[in-house]
Amino acid sequence: MALTIEQKKLVVAEVAEVASKAYSAVGAEYRGLTVEQMTAMRVKARESGVYLRVIKNTLAKRAVEGTEFACIRESLTGPLVLAFSLEDPGSAARLMKDFAKEYDKLEVKIVALGGQLLSASDLERVASLPTREEALSMLLSVMQAPIAKLARTLNEVPGKLVRTVAAIRDQKQAA
């Protein structure tokens, strides 16, 4: 059943709102996937904070216009499922990478990050980006390292003194 103009406007507005908040976008050709496979992908997308939508390319072009994902407009050809990462930059790429391994028919065509269109081969690199929690833990370890090293250095001075005194004591006892 065809969409009315009002329904199309709602779809475009919804996707435009999501695209304005998203960190990255991935587009994949889903030709040949079954309904069960697409449903499984949608469930996994909801769990990982990814907005997943099958949308007509003309509507998608209008939706991404004026967002940082306007760079994907020329690549929107064929039957595509668009995935937008809402929680961290790599979540949509991880989702598509996992499903592309499992289902050969899912072929990634578009990868966009930070307003730049990347090649589909960069999917692995984007998927390896850390989550928010991982990035915060890395930052904390980098911030904590100088303090920990200072504490170890300061602790080494009395330890070295104790070892020196013990060595002198042992030397005097032996003599």
Short mmCIF file of N, CA and C in Angstrom, two decimals:
data_model
loop_
_atom_site.label_atom_id
_atom_site.label_comp_id
_atom_site.label_asym_id
_atom_site.label_seq_id
_atom_site.Cartn_x
_atom_site.Cartn_y
_atom_site.Cartn_z
N MET A 1 0.84 -1.18 0.00
CA MET A 1 0.00 0.00 0.00
C MET A 1 0.88 1.24 0.00
N ALA A 2 0.56 2.17 -0.87
CA ALA A 2 1.35 3.38 -1.01
C ALA A 2 1.10 4.33 0.15
N LEU A 3 2.12 5.09 0.47
CA LEU A 3 2.01 6.07 1.55
C LEU A 3 1.39 7.36 1.01
N THR A 4 0.60 8.01 1.83
CA THR A 4 0.07 9.31 1.46
C THR A 4 1.17 10.35 1.67
N ILE A 5 0.93 11.54 1.16
CA ILE A 5 1.92 12.60 1.29
C ILE A 5 2.17 12.93 2.76
N GLU A 6 1.12 12.92 3.56
CA GLU A 6 1.26 13.21 4.98
C GLU A 6 2.10 12.13 5.67
N GLN A 7 1.88 10.88 5.33
CA GLN A 7 2.66 9.79 5.92
C GLN A 7 4.13 9.90 5.50
N LYS A 8 4.35 10.27 4.24
CA LYS A 8 5.72 10.45 3.76
C LYS A 8 6.42 11.57 4.52
N LYS A 9 5.71 12.66 4.77
CA LYS A 9 6.29 13.77 5.52
C LYS A 9 6.64 13.35 6.94
N LEU A 10 5.79 12.54 7.54
CA LEU A 10 6.08 12.04 8.89
C LEU A 10 7.32 11.16 8.91
N VAL A 11 7.45 10.28 7.92
CA VAL A 11 8.61 9.39 7.82
C VAL A 11 9.88 10.21 7.64
N VAL A 12 9.83 11.19 6.74
CA VAL A 12 10.99 12.04 6.49
C VAL A 12 11.37 12.81 7.75
N ALA A 13 10.39 13.34 8.46
CA ALA A 13 10.66 14.09 9.68
C ALA A 13 11.27 13.19 10.75
N GLU A 14 10.75 11.98 10.88
CA GLU A 14 11.27 11.03 11.87
C GLU A 14 12.72 10.67 11.58
N VAL A 15 13.02 10.33 10.34
CA VAL A 15 14.38 9.94 9.96
C VAL A 15 15.32 11.14 10.05
N ALA A 16 14.85 12.33 9.70
CA ALA A 16 15.68 13.54 9.80
C ALA A 16 16.03 13.84 11.25
N GLU A 17 15.08 13.64 12.16
CA GLU A 17 15.34 13.87 13.58
C GLU A 17 16.38 12.88 14.10
N VAL A 18 16.24 11.61 13.71
CA VAL A 18 17.20 10.59 14.14
C VAL A 18 18.57 10.89 13.55
N ALA A 19 18.62 11.27 12.28
CA ALA A 19 19.91 11.55 11.61
C ALA A 19 20.60 12.74 12.24
N SER A 20 19.84 13.72 12.73
CA SER A 20 20.47 14.89 13.35
C SER A 20 21.12 14.55 14.69
N LYS A 21 20.64 13.48 15.35
CA LYS A 21 21.19 13.07 16.65
C LYS A 21 22.23 11.96 16.53
N ALA A 22 22.30 11.30 15.40
CA ALA A 22 23.12 10.09 15.24
C ALA A 22 24.61 10.41 15.13
N TYR A 23 25.43 9.43 15.53
CA TYR A 23 26.88 9.55 15.45
C TYR A 23 27.42 9.00 14.13
N SER A 24 26.80 7.93 13.64
CA SER A 24 27.24 7.34 12.37
C SER A 24 26.06 6.69 11.69
N ALA A 25 26.23 6.40 10.40
CA ALA A 25 25.18 5.75 9.63
C ALA A 25 25.80 4.65 8.76
N VAL A 26 25.05 3.57 8.63
CA VAL A 26 25.49 2.46 7.78
C VAL A 26 24.29 2.06 6.93
N GLY A 27 24.53 1.87 5.65
CA GLY A 27 23.48 1.41 4.74
C GLY A 27 23.89 0.08 4.14
N ALA A 28 22.94 -0.86 4.12
CA ALA A 28 23.25 -2.19 3.59
C ALA A 28 22.12 -2.65 2.68
N GLU A 29 22.50 -3.36 1.64
CA GLU A 29 21.51 -3.94 0.74
C GLU A 29 21.00 -5.23 1.36
N TYR A 30 19.71 -5.33 1.51
CA TYR A 30 19.11 -6.46 2.23
C TYR A 30 18.40 -7.44 1.31
N ARG A 31 18.60 -7.33 0.03
CA ARG A 31 17.92 -8.19 -0.93
C ARG A 31 18.24 -9.66 -0.65
N GLY A 32 17.19 -10.47 -0.49
CA GLY A 32 17.37 -11.89 -0.24
C GLY A 32 17.24 -12.30 1.21
N LEU A 33 17.13 -11.35 2.12
CA LEU A 33 16.93 -11.71 3.53
C LEU A 33 15.47 -12.03 3.78
N THR A 34 15.23 -12.96 4.68
CA THR A 34 13.86 -13.33 5.01
C THR A 34 13.31 -12.37 6.06
N VAL A 35 12.01 -12.46 6.28
CA VAL A 35 11.36 -11.62 7.28
C VAL A 35 11.89 -11.93 8.67
N GLU A 36 12.13 -13.20 8.95
CA GLU A 36 12.66 -13.60 10.26
C GLU A 36 14.05 -13.02 10.49
N GLN A 37 14.86 -13.01 9.45
CA GLN A 37 16.21 -12.46 9.57
C GLN A 37 16.17 -10.95 9.81
N MET A 38 15.29 -10.26 9.09
CA MET A 38 15.14 -8.81 9.28
C MET A 38 14.59 -8.51 10.68
N THR A 39 13.66 -9.34 11.15
CA THR A 39 13.10 -9.14 12.50
C THR A 39 14.18 -9.34 13.55
N ALA A 40 15.02 -10.35 13.37
CA ALA A 40 16.12 -10.58 14.30
C ALA A 40 17.08 -9.39 14.31
N MET A 41 17.34 -8.82 13.14
CA MET A 41 18.22 -7.65 13.06
C MET A 41 17.59 -6.45 13.76
N ARG A 42 16.29 -6.27 13.61
CA ARG A 42 15.60 -5.16 14.28
C ARG A 42 15.65 -5.31 15.80
N VAL A 43 15.46 -6.54 16.28
CA VAL A 43 15.51 -6.79 17.73
C VAL A 43 16.90 -6.47 18.26
N LYS A 44 17.92 -6.96 17.58
CA LYS A 44 19.30 -6.71 17.99
C LYS A 44 19.62 -5.22 17.92
N ALA A 45 19.07 -4.52 16.92
CA ALA A 45 19.30 -3.07 16.78
C ALA A 45 18.71 -2.32 17.96
N ARG A 46 17.50 -2.67 18.36
CA ARG A 46 16.87 -2.02 19.51
C ARG A 46 17.69 -2.21 20.77
N GLU A 47 18.23 -3.43 20.95
CA GLU A 47 19.02 -3.73 22.13
C GLU A 47 20.32 -2.94 22.17
N SER A 48 20.90 -2.65 21.01
CA SER A 48 22.19 -1.98 20.97
C SER A 48 22.10 -0.48 20.67
N GLY A 49 20.92 0.10 20.73
CA GLY A 49 20.78 1.54 20.54
C GLY A 49 20.98 2.01 19.11
N VAL A 50 20.50 1.22 18.17
CA VAL A 50 20.62 1.55 16.75
C VAL A 50 19.21 1.74 16.18
N TYR A 51 19.02 2.83 15.43
CA TYR A 51 17.76 3.07 14.74
C TYR A 51 17.88 2.43 13.37
N LEU A 52 17.02 1.47 13.09
CA LEU A 52 17.08 0.70 11.85
C LEU A 52 15.80 0.97 11.06
N ARG A 53 15.95 1.32 9.78
CA ARG A 53 14.77 1.66 8.99
C ARG A 53 14.97 1.32 7.53
N VAL A 54 13.96 0.68 6.95
CA VAL A 54 13.91 0.50 5.50
C VAL A 54 13.04 1.64 4.99
N ILE A 55 13.61 2.45 4.13
CA ILE A 55 12.93 3.65 3.65
C ILE A 55 13.24 3.83 2.17
N LYS A 56 12.28 4.39 1.45
CA LYS A 56 12.52 4.66 0.04
C LYS A 56 13.69 5.63 -0.10
N ASN A 57 14.48 5.44 -1.13
CA ASN A 57 15.68 6.25 -1.30
C ASN A 57 15.36 7.73 -1.49
N THR A 58 14.27 8.04 -2.20
CA THR A 58 13.91 9.45 -2.39
C THR A 58 13.56 10.11 -1.06
N LEU A 59 12.88 9.38 -0.19
CA LEU A 59 12.53 9.91 1.13
C LEU A 59 13.79 10.02 2.00
N ALA A 60 14.67 9.04 1.89
CA ALA A 60 15.91 9.07 2.67
C ALA A 60 16.77 10.25 2.25
N LYS A 61 16.82 10.55 0.96
CA LYS A 61 17.61 11.69 0.49
C LYS A 61 17.08 12.99 1.08
N ARG A 62 15.77 13.11 1.16
CA ARG A 62 15.17 14.31 1.77
C ARG A 62 15.43 14.35 3.27
N ALA A 63 15.42 13.20 3.90
CA ALA A 63 15.59 13.15 5.35
C ALA A 63 17.01 13.52 5.77
N VAL A 64 18.01 13.09 5.04
CA VAL A 64 19.39 13.37 5.44
C VAL A 64 19.87 14.74 4.97
N GLU A 65 19.09 15.39 4.15
CA GLU A 65 19.45 16.73 3.68
C GLU A 65 19.48 17.69 4.87
N GLY A 66 20.57 18.42 4.99
CA GLY A 66 20.70 19.36 6.10
C GLY A 66 21.30 18.75 7.36
N THR A 67 21.64 17.47 7.32
CA THR A 67 22.31 16.82 8.45
C THR A 67 23.74 16.52 8.03
N GLU A 68 24.53 15.99 8.95
CA GLU A 68 25.90 15.66 8.59
C GLU A 68 25.98 14.42 7.71
N PHE A 69 24.85 13.76 7.49
CA PHE A 69 24.82 12.58 6.64
C PHE A 69 24.35 12.90 5.23
N ALA A 70 24.36 14.16 4.86
CA ALA A 70 24.01 14.55 3.50
C ALA A 70 25.00 13.96 2.50
N CYS A 71 26.17 13.56 2.97
CA CYS A 71 27.19 12.98 2.10
C CYS A 71 26.76 11.62 1.52
N ILE A 72 25.76 10.97 2.11
CA ILE A 72 25.35 9.65 1.62
C ILE A 72 24.27 9.74 0.54
N ARG A 73 23.81 10.92 0.22
CA ARG A 73 22.69 11.08 -0.73
C ARG A 73 22.96 10.40 -2.07
N GLU A 74 24.16 10.55 -2.59
CA GLU A 74 24.47 9.99 -3.91
C GLU A 74 24.57 8.46 -3.86
N SER A 75 24.82 7.91 -2.69
CA SER A 75 25.00 6.46 -2.55
C SER A 75 23.70 5.72 -2.31
N LEU A 76 22.61 6.43 -2.14
CA LEU A 76 21.33 5.81 -1.84
C LEU A 76 20.70 5.25 -3.11
N THR A 77 21.07 4.04 -3.47
CA THR A 77 20.51 3.36 -4.63
C THR A 77 20.24 1.91 -4.27
N GLY A 78 19.20 1.37 -4.81
CA GLY A 78 18.85 -0.02 -4.54
C GLY A 78 18.11 -0.17 -3.22
N PRO A 79 17.69 -1.37 -2.91
CA PRO A 79 16.97 -1.61 -1.65
C PRO A 79 17.94 -1.58 -0.47
N LEU A 80 17.83 -0.54 0.35
CA LEU A 80 18.75 -0.36 1.47
C LEU A 80 18.02 -0.32 2.80
N VAL A 81 18.68 -0.84 3.81
CA VAL A 81 18.24 -0.67 5.18
C VAL A 81 19.27 0.27 5.80
N LEU A 82 18.79 1.36 6.40
CA LEU A 82 19.68 2.34 7.01
C LEU A 82 19.72 2.12 8.52
N ALA A 83 20.92 2.17 9.07
CA ALA A 83 21.12 2.02 10.50
C ALA A 83 21.86 3.25 11.01
N PHE A 84 21.28 3.92 12.02
CA PHE A 84 21.90 5.09 12.62
C PHE A 84 22.31 4.76 14.05
N SER A 85 23.56 5.05 14.41
CA SER A 85 24.06 4.83 15.76
C SER A 85 23.64 5.98 16.65
N LEU A 86 22.90 5.68 17.70
CA LEU A 86 22.41 6.72 18.59
C LEU A 86 23.18 6.79 19.90
N GLU A 87 23.86 5.71 20.29
CA GLU A 87 24.55 5.70 21.58
C GLU A 87 26.06 5.87 21.45
N ASP A 88 26.68 5.21 20.49
CA ASP A 88 28.12 5.36 20.26
C ASP A 88 28.38 5.20 18.77
N PRO A 89 29.48 5.75 18.26
CA PRO A 89 29.72 5.75 16.81
C PRO A 89 29.82 4.38 16.16
N GLY A 90 30.23 3.36 16.88
CA GLY A 90 30.45 2.07 16.26
C GLY A 90 29.32 1.08 16.34
N SER A 91 28.22 1.41 17.02
CA SER A 91 27.18 0.41 17.26
C SER A 91 26.48 -0.06 15.98
N ALA A 92 26.16 0.85 15.07
CA ALA A 92 25.52 0.45 13.81
C ALA A 92 26.47 -0.39 12.96
N ALA A 93 27.74 -0.02 12.95
CA ALA A 93 28.72 -0.78 12.18
C ALA A 93 28.91 -2.18 12.77
N ARG A 94 28.92 -2.28 14.10
CA ARG A 94 29.04 -3.61 14.74
C ARG A 94 27.83 -4.47 14.41
N LEU A 95 26.64 -3.88 14.45
CA LEU A 95 25.42 -4.62 14.12
C LEU A 95 25.48 -5.16 12.70
N MET A 96 25.80 -4.30 11.75
CA MET A 96 25.84 -4.72 10.34
C MET A 96 26.97 -5.73 10.10
N LYS A 97 28.10 -5.53 10.75
CA LYS A 97 29.22 -6.46 10.58
C LYS A 97 28.83 -7.85 11.07
N ASP A 98 28.20 -7.91 12.24
CA ASP A 98 27.79 -9.21 12.79
C ASP A 98 26.77 -9.90 11.90
N PHE A 99 25.79 -9.15 11.39
CA PHE A 99 24.77 -9.76 10.55
C PHE A 99 25.30 -10.09 9.16
N ALA A 100 26.26 -9.32 8.66
CA ALA A 100 26.84 -9.63 7.35
C ALA A 100 27.65 -10.92 7.42
N LYS A 101 28.27 -11.21 8.59
CA LYS A 101 28.98 -12.48 8.76
C LYS A 101 28.00 -13.64 8.74
N GLU A 102 26.87 -13.43 9.41
CA GLU A 102 25.88 -14.49 9.56
C GLU A 102 25.08 -14.72 8.28
N TYR A 103 24.73 -13.64 7.60
CA TYR A 103 23.90 -13.72 6.39
C TYR A 103 24.67 -13.12 5.21
N ASP A 104 25.02 -13.96 4.26
CA ASP A 104 25.82 -13.53 3.12
C ASP A 104 25.08 -12.53 2.23
N LYS A 105 23.77 -12.56 2.27
CA LYS A 105 22.99 -11.70 1.37
C LYS A 105 22.99 -10.24 1.81
N LEU A 106 23.32 -9.96 3.08
CA LEU A 106 23.39 -8.59 3.58
C LEU A 106 24.74 -8.01 3.17
N GLU A 107 24.70 -6.99 2.33
CA GLU A 107 25.93 -6.40 1.79
C GLU A 107 25.99 -4.92 2.14
N VAL A 108 26.99 -4.53 2.90
CA VAL A 108 27.14 -3.14 3.32
C VAL A 108 27.60 -2.30 2.14
N LYS A 109 26.88 -1.20 1.91
CA LYS A 109 27.19 -0.32 0.78
C LYS A 109 27.65 1.05 1.25
N ILE A 110 27.14 1.53 2.39
CA ILE A 110 27.38 2.90 2.85
C ILE A 110 27.89 2.88 4.29
N VAL A 111 28.95 3.63 4.55
CA VAL A 111 29.43 3.87 5.91
C VAL A 111 29.73 5.35 6.00
N ALA A 112 29.08 6.04 6.94
CA ALA A 112 29.30 7.48 7.12
C ALA A 112 29.56 7.75 8.59
N LEU A 113 30.57 8.58 8.83
CA LEU A 113 30.96 8.91 10.19
C LEU A 113 31.45 10.35 10.21
N GLY A 114 30.89 11.16 11.07
CA GLY A 114 31.35 12.54 11.22
C GLY A 114 31.23 13.37 9.97
N GLY A 115 30.19 13.16 9.18
CA GLY A 115 29.98 13.96 7.98
C GLY A 115 30.82 13.52 6.80
N GLN A 116 31.50 12.39 6.90
CA GLN A 116 32.31 11.89 5.79
C GLN A 116 31.80 10.53 5.35
N LEU A 117 31.71 10.37 4.05
CA LEU A 117 31.33 9.09 3.47
C LEU A 117 32.60 8.25 3.36
N LEU A 118 32.58 7.09 4.01
CA LEU A 118 33.72 6.18 3.97
C LEU A 118 33.40 5.02 3.03
N SER A 119 34.41 4.30 2.65
CA SER A 119 34.16 3.15 1.79
C SER A 119 33.60 2.01 2.64
N ALA A 120 32.94 1.07 2.00
CA ALA A 120 32.33 -0.05 2.72
C ALA A 120 33.40 -0.91 3.40
N SER A 121 34.62 -0.85 2.90
CA SER A 121 35.70 -1.63 3.53
C SER A 121 36.12 -1.04 4.88
N ASP A 122 35.73 0.19 5.17
CA ASP A 122 36.03 0.82 6.45
C ASP A 122 35.06 0.40 7.55
N LEU A 123 34.14 -0.48 7.24
CA LEU A 123 33.16 -0.94 8.23
C LEU A 123 33.86 -1.55 9.44
N GLU A 124 34.88 -2.35 9.21
CA GLU A 124 35.62 -3.00 10.31
C GLU A 124 36.25 -1.96 11.23
N ARG A 125 36.80 -0.92 10.64
CA ARG A 125 37.45 0.13 11.43
C ARG A 125 36.45 0.89 12.28
N VAL A 126 35.30 1.21 11.71
CA VAL A 126 34.26 1.92 12.46
C VAL A 126 33.67 1.01 13.54
N ALA A 127 33.52 -0.27 13.23
CA ALA A 127 32.96 -1.21 14.20
C ALA A 127 33.88 -1.40 15.40
N SER A 128 35.18 -1.15 15.21
CA SER A 128 36.12 -1.33 16.31
C SER A 128 36.24 -0.11 17.21
N LEU A 129 35.50 0.95 16.91
CA LEU A 129 35.51 2.13 17.77
C LEU A 129 34.96 1.75 19.15
N PRO A 130 35.53 2.32 20.20
CA PRO A 130 35.08 1.94 21.55
C PRO A 130 33.70 2.51 21.87
N THR A 131 33.01 1.81 22.78
CA THR A 131 31.74 2.33 23.27
C THR A 131 32.04 3.47 24.24
N ARG A 132 31.02 4.12 24.71
CA ARG A 132 31.20 5.25 25.63
C ARG A 132 31.91 4.80 26.90
N GLU A 133 31.48 3.66 27.45
CA GLU A 133 32.08 3.15 28.68
C GLU A 133 33.55 2.79 28.47
N GLU A 134 33.85 2.16 27.34
CA GLU A 134 35.23 1.79 27.05
C GLU A 134 36.11 3.04 26.89
N ALA A 135 35.59 4.05 26.22
CA ALA A 135 36.35 5.29 26.03
C ALA A 135 36.59 5.99 27.36
N LEU A 136 35.59 6.00 28.23
CA LEU A 136 35.77 6.62 29.55
C LEU A 136 36.78 5.87 30.39
N SER A 137 36.76 4.54 30.32
CA SER A 137 37.74 3.77 31.10
C SER A 137 39.15 3.99 30.56
N MET A 138 39.31 4.12 29.23
CA MET A 138 40.63 4.41 28.67
C MET A 138 41.11 5.78 29.13
N LEU A 139 40.22 6.76 29.11
CA LEU A 139 40.57 8.11 29.54
C LEU A 139 40.97 8.12 31.02
N LEU A 140 40.22 7.40 31.84
CA LEU A 140 40.52 7.34 33.27
C LEU A 140 41.87 6.68 33.51
N SER A 141 42.19 5.63 32.78
CA SER A 141 43.49 4.97 32.98
C SER A 141 44.63 5.88 32.56
N VAL A 142 44.43 6.67 31.51
CA VAL A 142 45.47 7.61 31.07
C VAL A 142 45.64 8.71 32.11
N MET A 143 44.54 9.17 32.69
CA MET A 143 44.62 10.22 33.71
C MET A 143 45.22 9.69 35.01
N GLN A 144 45.00 8.43 35.32
CA GLN A 144 45.45 7.85 36.57
C GLN A 144 46.92 7.42 36.52
N ALA A 145 47.47 7.17 35.36
CA ALA A 145 48.83 6.65 35.22
C ALA A 145 49.89 7.53 35.86
N PRO A 146 49.93 8.85 35.63
CA PRO A 146 50.99 9.67 36.26
C PRO A 146 50.91 9.66 37.80
N ILE A 147 49.71 9.68 38.34
CA ILE A 147 49.55 9.68 39.79
C ILE A 147 50.04 8.36 40.37
N ALA A 148 49.69 7.25 39.72
CA ALA A 148 50.13 5.94 40.20
C ALA A 148 51.65 5.81 40.12
N LYS A 149 52.24 6.34 39.05
CA LYS A 149 53.69 6.27 38.91
C LYS A 149 54.37 7.11 39.99
N LEU A 150 53.83 8.27 40.31
CA LEU A 150 54.38 9.11 41.37
C LEU A 150 54.30 8.39 42.71
N ALA A 151 53.18 7.75 42.98
CA ALA A 151 53.02 7.03 44.25
C ALA A 151 54.03 5.88 44.34
N ARG A 152 54.25 5.15 43.26
CA ARG A 152 55.23 4.06 43.27
C ARG A 152 56.64 4.60 43.47
N THR A 153 56.95 5.73 42.83
CA THR A 153 58.27 6.34 42.97
C THR A 153 58.51 6.79 44.40
N LEU A 154 57.53 7.45 45.00
CA LEU A 154 57.67 7.90 46.38
C LEU A 154 57.76 6.72 47.35
N ASN A 155 57.09 5.64 47.06
CA ASN A 155 57.13 4.46 47.90
C ASN A 155 58.47 3.72 47.77
N GLU A 156 59.14 3.89 46.65
CA GLU A 156 60.40 3.20 46.41
C GLU A 156 61.52 3.73 47.29
N VAL A 157 61.51 5.03 47.64
CA VAL A 157 62.58 5.64 48.44
C VAL A 157 62.70 4.96 49.81
N PRO A 158 61.62 4.86 50.62
CA PRO A 158 61.77 4.17 51.91
C PRO A 158 62.09 2.69 51.73
N GLY A 159 61.56 2.06 50.70
CA GLY A 159 61.85 0.65 50.45
C GLY A 159 63.32 0.43 50.18
N LYS A 160 63.92 1.32 49.40
CA LYS A 160 65.35 1.21 49.09
C LYS A 160 66.18 1.43 50.34
N LEU A 161 65.77 2.37 51.20
CA LEU A 161 66.47 2.62 52.46
C LEU A 161 66.44 1.38 53.35
N VAL A 162 65.28 0.74 53.45
CA VAL A 162 65.14 -0.46 54.28
C VAL A 162 66.03 -1.58 53.73
N ARG A 163 66.09 -1.75 52.43
CA ARG A 163 66.93 -2.79 51.83
C ARG A 163 68.41 -2.50 52.07
N THR A 164 68.79 -1.22 52.00
CA THR A 164 70.19 -0.84 52.24
C THR A 164 70.58 -1.12 53.69
N VAL A 165 69.72 -0.73 54.64
CA VAL A 165 70.00 -0.98 56.06
C VAL A 165 70.07 -2.48 56.32
N ALA A 166 69.19 -3.25 55.72
CA ALA A 166 69.20 -4.72 55.90
C ALA A 166 70.48 -5.32 55.33
N ALA A 167 70.97 -4.80 54.22
CA ALA A 167 72.20 -5.31 53.62
C ALA A 167 73.40 -5.00 54.51
N ILE A 168 73.40 -3.78 55.10
CA ILE A 168 74.49 -3.43 56.02
C ILE A 168 74.45 -4.32 57.26
N ARG A 169 73.27 -4.57 57.80
CA ARG A 169 73.11 -5.43 58.96
C ARG A 169 73.63 -6.85 58.66
N ASP A 170 73.22 -7.37 57.51
CA ASP A 170 73.67 -8.72 57.12
C ASP A 170 75.19 -8.77 56.94
N GLN A 171 75.74 -7.70 56.40
CA GLN A 171 77.18 -7.64 56.19
C GLN A 171 77.93 -7.62 57.53
N LYS A 172 77.39 -6.84 58.51
CA LYS A 172 78.02 -6.77 59.84
C LYS A 172 77.87 -8.09 60.59
N GLN A 173 76.76 -8.77 60.43
CA GLN A 173 76.56 -10.06 61.10
C GLN A 173 77.50 -11.11 60.53
N ALA A 174 77.75 -11.04 59.23
CA ALA A 174 78.63 -12.00 58.58
C ALA A 174 80.09 -11.77 58.99
N ALA A 175 80.42 -10.53 59.34
CA ALA A 175 81.82 -10.21 59.68
C ALA A 175 82.17 -10.47 61.09
#
